[in-house]
Short mmCIF file of C-alpha atoms and ligand atoms in Angstrom, two decimals:
data_model
loop_
_atom_site.label_atom_id
_atom_site.label_comp_id
_atom_site.label_asym_id
_atom_site.label_seq_id
_atom_site.Cartn_x
_atom_site.Cartn_y
_atom_site.Cartn_z
CA MET A 269 45.98 8.22 -64.52
CA GLU A 270 45.46 6.23 -61.62
CA PHE A 271 46.40 2.71 -61.02
CA ILE A 272 42.56 1.66 -59.75
CA ASP A 273 40.02 4.78 -60.33
CA LEU A 274 38.06 4.43 -57.26
CA LYS A 275 36.94 8.09 -57.47
CA ALA A 276 35.40 7.59 -60.94
CA GLN A 277 33.79 4.25 -59.80
CA TYR A 278 32.06 6.15 -56.79
CA ARG A 279 30.98 9.15 -59.35
CA ALA A 280 29.27 6.12 -61.33
CA SER A 281 27.47 4.95 -58.45
CA ARG A 282 26.95 8.20 -55.93
CA GLU A 283 23.24 8.11 -55.76
CA LEU A 284 22.98 4.61 -54.96
CA ILE A 285 25.76 4.52 -52.55
CA ASN A 286 24.60 7.78 -50.69
CA THR A 287 21.32 6.28 -50.49
CA ARG A 288 22.16 3.16 -48.90
CA ILE A 289 24.15 4.82 -46.32
CA ASN A 290 21.67 7.52 -45.55
CA ALA A 291 19.16 4.68 -44.75
CA VAL A 292 21.65 3.23 -42.29
CA LEU A 293 22.87 6.62 -40.35
CA GLU A 294 18.58 6.74 -40.17
CA HIS A 295 18.15 3.25 -38.74
CA GLY A 296 21.08 3.50 -36.36
CA GLN A 297 21.83 -0.56 -36.50
CA TYR A 298 25.48 -0.09 -37.12
CA ILE A 299 26.33 -3.43 -36.08
CA LEU A 300 24.66 -6.48 -37.63
CA GLY A 301 21.98 -4.21 -38.73
CA PRO A 302 19.52 -5.66 -41.51
CA GLU A 303 21.82 -4.68 -44.38
CA VAL A 304 24.16 -7.48 -43.45
CA ALA A 305 21.75 -10.15 -43.81
CA GLU A 306 20.33 -8.52 -47.24
CA LEU A 307 24.06 -8.71 -48.47
CA GLU A 308 24.58 -12.13 -47.09
CA ALA A 309 21.46 -13.33 -49.06
CA ARG A 310 22.38 -11.13 -52.28
CA LEU A 311 26.28 -12.65 -52.43
CA ALA A 312 25.00 -16.47 -51.54
CA ALA A 313 22.65 -16.10 -54.39
CA PHE A 314 25.08 -14.52 -56.49
CA THR A 315 27.80 -17.30 -55.84
CA GLY A 316 25.19 -20.06 -55.89
CA ALA A 317 26.73 -20.85 -52.36
CA ARG A 318 24.22 -22.33 -49.76
CA HIS A 319 25.89 -19.61 -46.67
CA CYS A 320 27.49 -16.42 -47.14
CA ILE A 321 28.86 -15.07 -43.82
CA THR A 322 30.56 -11.72 -43.82
CA VAL A 323 33.19 -10.76 -41.91
CA ALA A 324 35.62 -8.01 -40.98
CA SER A 325 38.16 -8.35 -43.89
CA GLY A 326 39.68 -10.87 -46.45
CA THR A 327 42.21 -11.90 -43.84
CA GLU A 328 39.25 -12.34 -41.23
CA ALA A 329 37.60 -14.71 -43.50
CA LEU A 330 40.66 -16.79 -43.88
CA LEU A 331 41.24 -16.94 -40.12
CA ILE A 332 37.50 -17.62 -39.12
CA SER A 333 37.33 -20.61 -41.88
CA LEU A 334 40.80 -22.21 -40.64
CA MET A 335 39.31 -22.25 -37.15
CA ALA A 336 35.98 -23.12 -38.28
CA LEU A 337 37.65 -26.37 -39.48
CA GLY A 338 39.38 -27.06 -36.37
CA LEU A 339 42.72 -26.57 -37.43
CA ARG A 340 45.27 -27.07 -34.72
CA PRO A 341 48.71 -26.30 -33.80
CA GLY A 342 51.14 -28.45 -35.93
CA ASP A 343 48.64 -28.93 -38.44
CA GLU A 344 49.73 -28.41 -42.24
CA VAL A 345 47.99 -26.21 -44.71
CA ILE A 346 49.50 -26.46 -48.50
CA THR A 347 49.27 -23.10 -50.15
CA THR A 348 51.23 -20.96 -52.69
CA PRO A 349 53.96 -18.77 -51.95
CA PHE A 350 52.80 -16.43 -54.52
CA SER A 351 50.23 -14.24 -52.84
CA PHE A 352 49.38 -11.63 -50.65
CA ILE A 353 51.13 -12.38 -47.28
CA ALA A 354 47.49 -12.68 -45.21
CA THR A 355 47.28 -16.50 -46.96
CA ALA A 356 50.08 -17.63 -45.05
CA GLU A 357 49.71 -15.41 -42.00
CA VAL A 358 46.57 -16.88 -41.04
CA ILE A 359 47.89 -20.27 -40.99
CA VAL A 360 50.89 -19.47 -38.63
CA LEU A 361 48.77 -17.17 -36.47
CA LEU A 362 46.98 -20.39 -35.57
CA GLY A 363 50.14 -22.44 -34.68
CA ALA A 364 50.04 -24.47 -37.90
CA VAL A 365 52.53 -24.74 -40.78
CA PRO A 366 52.36 -23.20 -44.29
CA VAL A 367 53.72 -25.74 -46.60
CA PHE A 368 54.55 -23.42 -49.71
CA VAL A 369 54.13 -25.38 -53.24
CA ASP A 370 55.44 -23.75 -56.49
CA ILE A 371 53.13 -22.09 -58.91
CA ASP A 372 52.30 -22.79 -62.56
CA PRO A 373 54.26 -20.30 -64.71
CA ALA A 374 51.67 -19.81 -67.04
CA THR A 375 48.83 -18.71 -64.73
CA CYS A 376 50.75 -17.57 -61.33
CA ASN A 377 48.40 -20.07 -59.70
CA ILE A 378 49.54 -22.97 -57.41
CA ALA A 379 50.76 -25.86 -59.48
CA PRO A 380 48.41 -28.92 -58.68
CA GLY A 381 50.65 -31.32 -60.17
CA LEU A 382 53.09 -30.33 -57.08
CA ILE A 383 50.58 -30.81 -54.36
CA GLU A 384 50.46 -34.64 -53.55
CA GLU A 385 54.01 -35.16 -52.90
CA ARG A 386 53.73 -32.58 -50.22
CA ILE A 387 50.85 -34.04 -48.25
CA THR A 388 52.02 -35.68 -44.70
CA PRO A 389 49.72 -37.14 -41.90
CA ARG A 390 49.53 -33.65 -40.52
CA THR A 391 48.16 -32.12 -43.74
CA ARG A 392 44.45 -30.59 -43.06
CA ALA A 393 43.78 -28.49 -45.88
CA ILE A 394 44.49 -27.02 -49.19
CA MET A 395 44.66 -22.99 -49.77
CA PRO A 396 44.86 -22.03 -53.40
CA VAL A 397 44.77 -18.61 -54.37
CA SER A 398 43.09 -17.46 -57.25
CA LEU A 399 45.81 -14.58 -58.31
CA TYR A 400 44.97 -11.54 -60.19
CA GLY A 401 41.47 -12.53 -60.32
CA GLN A 402 41.61 -15.94 -62.15
CA PRO A 403 40.41 -19.04 -60.42
CA ALA A 404 43.04 -21.51 -59.52
CA ASP A 405 42.78 -25.27 -60.90
CA MET A 406 40.13 -26.04 -58.59
CA GLU A 407 38.73 -29.34 -60.00
CA GLU A 408 42.27 -30.97 -59.80
CA ILE A 409 43.11 -29.43 -56.39
CA ASN A 410 39.48 -30.95 -55.32
CA ALA A 411 39.99 -34.36 -56.88
CA ILE A 412 43.53 -34.42 -54.58
CA ALA A 413 41.59 -33.13 -51.39
CA THR A 414 39.27 -35.70 -51.78
CA ARG A 415 41.51 -38.57 -52.03
CA HIS A 416 43.53 -37.54 -48.83
CA LYS A 417 40.22 -36.12 -46.75
CA LEU A 418 41.30 -32.56 -46.89
CA ALA A 419 39.28 -29.44 -46.84
CA VAL A 420 40.01 -26.82 -49.59
CA ILE A 421 39.74 -22.88 -49.09
CA GLU A 422 39.90 -20.85 -51.91
CA ASP A 423 41.47 -17.60 -51.04
CA ALA A 424 39.12 -15.76 -53.71
CA ALA A 425 40.28 -12.23 -52.46
CA GLN A 426 40.98 -11.18 -55.63
CA SER A 427 38.38 -13.36 -57.62
CA PHE A 428 35.01 -12.43 -56.60
CA GLY A 429 33.05 -12.33 -59.71
CA ALA A 430 34.76 -14.72 -61.88
CA THR A 431 33.84 -18.12 -63.00
CA TYR A 432 35.23 -21.66 -63.40
CA ARG A 433 33.42 -24.01 -65.68
CA GLY A 434 30.51 -22.24 -65.20
CA ARG A 435 30.51 -21.89 -61.41
CA ARG A 436 31.33 -18.71 -59.65
CA SER A 437 34.31 -18.49 -57.54
CA CYS A 438 33.91 -18.59 -53.95
CA ASN A 439 31.60 -21.75 -54.40
CA LEU A 440 34.19 -23.95 -55.77
CA SER A 441 35.41 -25.94 -52.82
CA THR A 442 34.99 -26.49 -49.15
CA ILE A 443 35.16 -22.65 -48.19
CA GLY A 444 35.78 -19.77 -50.53
CA CYS A 445 36.93 -16.46 -48.80
CA THR A 446 36.78 -13.07 -50.23
CA SER A 447 37.86 -9.31 -49.51
CA PHE A 448 35.98 -6.23 -50.24
CA PHE A 449 39.10 -4.17 -49.43
CA PRO A 450 38.44 -1.07 -51.77
CA SER A 451 40.78 -1.80 -54.70
CA LYS A 452 39.43 -5.49 -55.07
CA PRO A 453 36.82 -5.94 -57.69
CA LEU A 454 33.99 -5.83 -55.29
CA GLY A 455 35.45 -2.96 -52.79
CA CYS A 456 33.68 -1.52 -49.99
CA TYR A 457 35.46 1.76 -48.47
CA GLY A 458 36.97 0.62 -45.60
CA ASP A 459 37.94 -3.29 -44.48
CA GLY A 460 35.38 -6.28 -45.11
CA GLY A 461 35.02 -9.33 -46.33
CA ALA A 462 33.11 -12.69 -46.88
CA LEU A 463 33.32 -16.40 -46.66
CA PHE A 464 31.23 -18.84 -48.50
CA THR A 465 30.35 -22.39 -47.78
CA ASN A 466 27.58 -25.22 -48.70
CA ASP A 467 28.47 -27.15 -45.50
CA ASP A 468 25.76 -25.94 -42.94
CA ALA A 469 28.24 -27.02 -39.59
CA ILE A 470 31.09 -25.15 -41.00
CA ALA A 471 28.65 -21.98 -41.65
CA ALA A 472 27.27 -22.23 -38.24
CA ALA A 473 30.85 -22.36 -36.80
CA ALA A 474 31.90 -19.55 -38.64
CA ARG A 475 28.90 -17.39 -37.49
CA GLU A 476 29.86 -17.92 -33.84
CA ILE A 477 33.42 -17.49 -34.62
CA ARG A 478 32.55 -14.18 -35.98
CA VAL A 479 30.88 -13.26 -32.88
CA HIS A 480 33.65 -14.16 -30.06
CA GLY A 481 32.54 -17.93 -30.16
CA GLN A 482 28.78 -16.76 -28.93
CA SER A 483 26.23 -19.41 -29.49
CA ARG A 484 23.90 -17.24 -27.30
CA ARG A 485 24.53 -13.83 -25.62
CA TYR A 486 27.25 -14.44 -23.55
CA VAL A 487 27.24 -18.09 -23.84
CA HIS A 488 30.78 -18.58 -25.65
CA THR A 489 30.70 -22.24 -26.88
CA ARG A 490 34.05 -22.01 -28.48
CA VAL A 491 36.82 -19.46 -28.87
CA GLY A 492 36.14 -16.73 -31.46
CA VAL A 493 37.34 -13.37 -32.59
CA GLY A 494 35.86 -9.98 -32.89
CA GLY A 495 35.29 -10.61 -36.61
CA ARG A 496 32.16 -8.65 -37.91
CA MET A 497 32.02 -6.75 -41.00
CA ASP A 498 29.80 -3.19 -39.83
CA THR A 499 26.47 -2.38 -41.61
CA LEU A 500 27.61 0.66 -43.32
CA GLN A 501 30.12 -1.19 -45.26
CA CYS A 502 27.42 -3.65 -46.29
CA ALA A 503 25.24 -1.10 -47.20
CA ILE A 504 28.10 0.12 -49.74
CA VAL A 505 28.51 -3.22 -50.88
CA LEU A 506 24.79 -3.70 -51.81
CA ALA A 507 24.71 -0.26 -53.58
CA LYS A 508 27.87 -1.26 -55.47
CA LEU A 509 26.43 -4.65 -56.57
CA GLU A 510 23.86 -2.97 -58.96
CA ARG A 511 26.52 -2.39 -61.55
CA PHE A 512 29.04 -5.11 -60.49
CA GLU A 513 28.38 -7.52 -63.42
CA TRP A 514 28.55 -4.46 -66.03
CA GLU A 515 31.82 -3.58 -64.49
CA ILE A 516 33.17 -6.77 -64.93
CA ALA A 517 32.56 -6.68 -68.51
CA GLN A 518 34.28 -3.53 -68.33
CA ARG A 519 37.22 -4.74 -66.86
CA GLN A 520 37.40 -7.68 -69.68
CA ARG A 521 37.19 -4.65 -72.05
CA VAL A 522 40.50 -3.13 -70.64
CA ALA A 523 42.05 -6.31 -70.75
CA ASP A 524 40.97 -7.06 -74.48
CA SER A 525 42.60 -3.63 -75.11
CA TYR A 526 45.64 -4.30 -73.56
CA GLU A 527 45.86 -7.85 -74.91
CA ALA A 528 45.17 -6.34 -78.65
CA LEU A 529 48.53 -4.55 -78.49
CA LEU A 530 50.56 -6.68 -76.25
CA SER A 531 49.59 -10.37 -77.07
CA GLY A 532 52.81 -12.16 -79.09
CA ARG A 533 54.94 -9.08 -78.15
CA VAL A 534 55.05 -9.42 -74.22
CA GLN A 535 54.50 -12.19 -71.77
CA LEU A 536 51.20 -12.21 -70.24
CA VAL A 537 49.62 -14.07 -67.69
CA GLY A 538 47.89 -17.04 -69.20
CA GLN A 539 44.08 -17.25 -69.64
CA ALA A 540 42.62 -20.95 -68.86
CA ARG A 541 39.78 -21.21 -71.27
CA ASP A 542 37.43 -22.96 -68.96
CA ARG A 543 37.13 -20.02 -66.65
CA THR A 544 36.87 -16.33 -66.70
CA ASN A 545 39.05 -13.46 -64.94
CA VAL A 546 37.70 -10.40 -63.13
CA PHE A 547 41.27 -8.86 -63.27
CA ALA A 548 41.89 -7.51 -59.92
CA GLN A 549 45.35 -7.14 -61.59
CA TYR A 550 46.60 -6.87 -65.06
CA THR A 551 49.76 -8.38 -64.98
CA VAL A 552 52.59 -8.94 -67.37
CA VAL A 553 56.02 -10.37 -67.19
CA VAL A 554 59.00 -8.23 -67.96
CA GLU A 555 62.94 -8.26 -67.96
CA GLU A 556 64.27 -5.30 -66.49
CA ARG A 557 61.33 -4.30 -64.25
CA GLU A 558 62.64 -1.41 -62.41
CA ARG A 559 63.79 0.37 -65.71
CA VAL A 560 60.65 -0.48 -67.25
CA GLN A 561 58.53 0.65 -64.28
CA ALA A 562 60.60 3.79 -64.03
CA GLU A 563 60.13 4.76 -67.52
CA LEU A 564 56.27 4.04 -67.25
CA HIS A 565 56.44 6.50 -64.29
CA ALA A 566 58.02 9.23 -66.40
CA ALA A 567 55.07 8.70 -69.01
CA GLY A 568 52.81 9.30 -66.30
CA ILE A 569 51.68 5.78 -65.85
CA PRO A 570 51.35 4.33 -62.49
CA THR A 571 52.17 0.39 -61.82
CA ALA A 572 52.54 -2.07 -59.01
CA VAL A 573 54.15 -5.27 -58.38
CA HIS A 574 51.91 -8.16 -56.92
CA TYR A 575 54.29 -9.55 -55.17
CA PRO A 576 57.84 -8.43 -55.25
CA VAL A 577 58.92 -11.17 -52.70
CA PRO A 578 57.45 -14.46 -52.43
CA MET A 579 56.31 -15.53 -48.93
CA HIS A 580 58.54 -18.37 -48.61
CA LEU A 581 61.65 -15.81 -48.81
CA GLN A 582 59.93 -13.33 -46.51
CA PRO A 583 62.07 -12.76 -43.27
CA ALA A 584 59.11 -13.94 -40.74
CA TYR A 585 58.53 -17.18 -43.17
CA ALA A 586 61.84 -18.21 -44.61
CA HIS A 587 62.49 -20.48 -41.90
CA LEU A 588 59.74 -22.71 -43.14
CA SER A 589 61.15 -23.85 -46.25
CA THR A 590 64.59 -23.47 -48.29
CA ALA A 591 65.25 -20.41 -50.31
CA ASP A 592 65.56 -22.66 -53.39
CA ALA A 593 62.20 -24.16 -52.57
CA CYS A 594 59.73 -22.50 -55.25
CA PRO A 595 62.11 -21.29 -58.13
CA VAL A 596 59.02 -20.55 -60.44
CA ALA A 597 57.50 -18.11 -57.76
CA SER A 598 61.04 -16.57 -57.10
CA SER A 599 61.75 -15.88 -60.90
CA MET A 600 57.87 -14.48 -61.57
CA ALA A 601 58.42 -12.37 -58.36
CA ALA A 602 61.30 -10.50 -59.78
CA ARG A 603 59.61 -9.93 -63.13
CA VAL A 604 55.66 -9.54 -62.48
CA LEU A 605 54.58 -6.00 -63.36
CA SER A 606 50.89 -4.82 -62.51
CA LEU A 607 49.32 -2.04 -65.09
CA PRO A 608 46.46 0.02 -64.69
CA MET A 609 43.04 -1.51 -64.40
CA GLY A 610 39.51 -0.89 -63.72
CA PRO A 611 36.18 -0.46 -65.11
CA TYR A 612 36.30 3.22 -65.85
CA LEU A 613 39.52 3.00 -67.48
CA PRO A 614 39.07 4.72 -70.97
CA GLU A 615 39.88 2.67 -74.11
CA GLU A 616 42.41 5.54 -75.07
CA GLU A 617 44.31 5.41 -71.96
CA ALA A 618 44.62 1.28 -71.83
CA ARG A 619 46.15 2.13 -75.37
CA GLN A 620 48.59 4.43 -74.24
CA VAL A 621 49.74 2.23 -71.36
CA ALA A 622 50.36 -0.80 -73.83
CA GLN A 623 51.96 1.55 -76.35
CA ALA A 624 54.27 2.97 -73.66
CA LEU A 625 55.10 -0.63 -72.27
CA LEU A 626 56.08 -1.85 -75.43
CA ARG A 627 58.51 1.62 -75.92
CA ALA A 628 60.00 0.88 -72.61
CA LEU A 629 60.62 -2.85 -73.79
CA ARG A 630 62.00 -1.30 -77.29
CA ILE A 631 59.35 -3.38 -79.22
CA PRO A 632 58.03 -1.69 -82.31
CA VAL A 633 54.40 -0.46 -81.61
CA PRO A 634 52.04 -1.46 -84.25
CA ALA A 635 50.03 0.77 -85.95
CA VAL A 636 46.36 0.67 -84.34
CA ASP A 637 43.16 1.11 -86.44
CA VAL A 638 40.99 3.59 -84.15
CA ASP A 639 37.29 2.11 -84.11
CA PRO A 640 35.36 5.31 -83.58
CA GLU A 641 32.90 3.15 -81.53
CA ALA A 642 35.34 2.22 -79.59
CA LEU A 643 36.28 5.69 -78.53
CA ALA A 644 32.56 6.64 -77.73
CA PRO A 645 31.72 6.62 -73.92
CA THR A 646 30.37 3.38 -72.98
CA ALA A 647 26.95 3.30 -71.44
CA VAL A 648 25.61 0.88 -68.91
C1 PLP B 997 43.65 -8.67 -50.28
C2 PLP B 997 43.96 -10.16 -50.20
C3 PLP B 997 43.65 -10.62 -49.12
C4 PLP B 997 43.16 -9.81 -47.68
O1 PLP B 997 41.98 -9.23 -47.75
P1 PLP B 997 42.15 -7.79 -46.85
O2 PLP B 997 40.48 -7.59 -47.04
O3 PLP B 997 42.58 -6.93 -47.20
O4 PLP B 997 42.28 -8.39 -45.19
C5 PLP B 997 44.21 -12.01 -48.99
N1 PLP B 997 44.46 -12.78 -49.89
C6 PLP B 997 44.79 -12.16 -50.84
C7 PLP B 997 45.21 -13.15 -52.17
C8 PLP B 997 44.57 -10.69 -51.21
O5 PLP B 997 44.52 -10.31 -52.44
#
């Protein structure tokens, strides 16, 4: 069993992907070729955002967003400590200061009720993360930002495709950033990312920053980076987009299988009713995680921990706050465990994973009514 089965995903879209790759090899425009603009148009339409700018990675999307907002040394950005390190890293790289606000124990996303007390005259932006694939509490966060004239950047690296009150993740705030890292819900076969905005000035700035701050050939209007996503990776995402909505539905199917056996028995990450989840990770909360992980490993089931150490306790960031600054994040970091997830995980394997987890937790395994329909191969 694979934690995320990228090979099965490739096999399902092989013809489309190979055709797209070959087209790029034939036309030879490897940098900013026609697939780049085509993908940007498709993704803008998908999210409903006015602008999509593809960039070299999810990290680059976050960095370029902060640069486009004109973040300066000493500025503060409020964010969550419970994320991949890139979220805080880009803030520090620009000489600004990440201000860590604790998370909601139900969803593991930043707790909006704790944000306002951390706003100072130096605060410039709020950067929530839509963790595990579920959008953060964007309306509450946007309302705080509006009151204090702050920008909101959604780190949607894990949530591309999810919806919040009917709108797509990445189009929920000033800027939305996503990643096409291979194991993300919409992945390419290398590095890639994109940022989304409805603000024309921010979009224009981000386009220039992506190519070394160049407004015309060899005219560098601002300081930028080498931050393009290459044409081949854009072509791969275009091919994978064809099945993306179906894949999202399959991820939900796997989550439903897990929930059928685990709900009421194991602590799950909560799902808010007004939003959907693309399950970049399917995460449960357990005690004695190391033992549980070892027992699952012995049963042939791979697991992962996202993330074992919250950012406010990481050696390079610990000086920014006190060790007890975010107790909920610290507690969740010690207990979260991600299970195998992906659109191609068979129903039967999901059931095996859930049963093995219950056994490892010494919880009685309920009898399952096997629905022959559910065991049949799922068609697109
Ligand atoms: C993956 C991820 C990133 C970084 O994306 P890359 O494409 O790997 O640079 C940033 N934030 C979060 C929450 C992520 O999961």
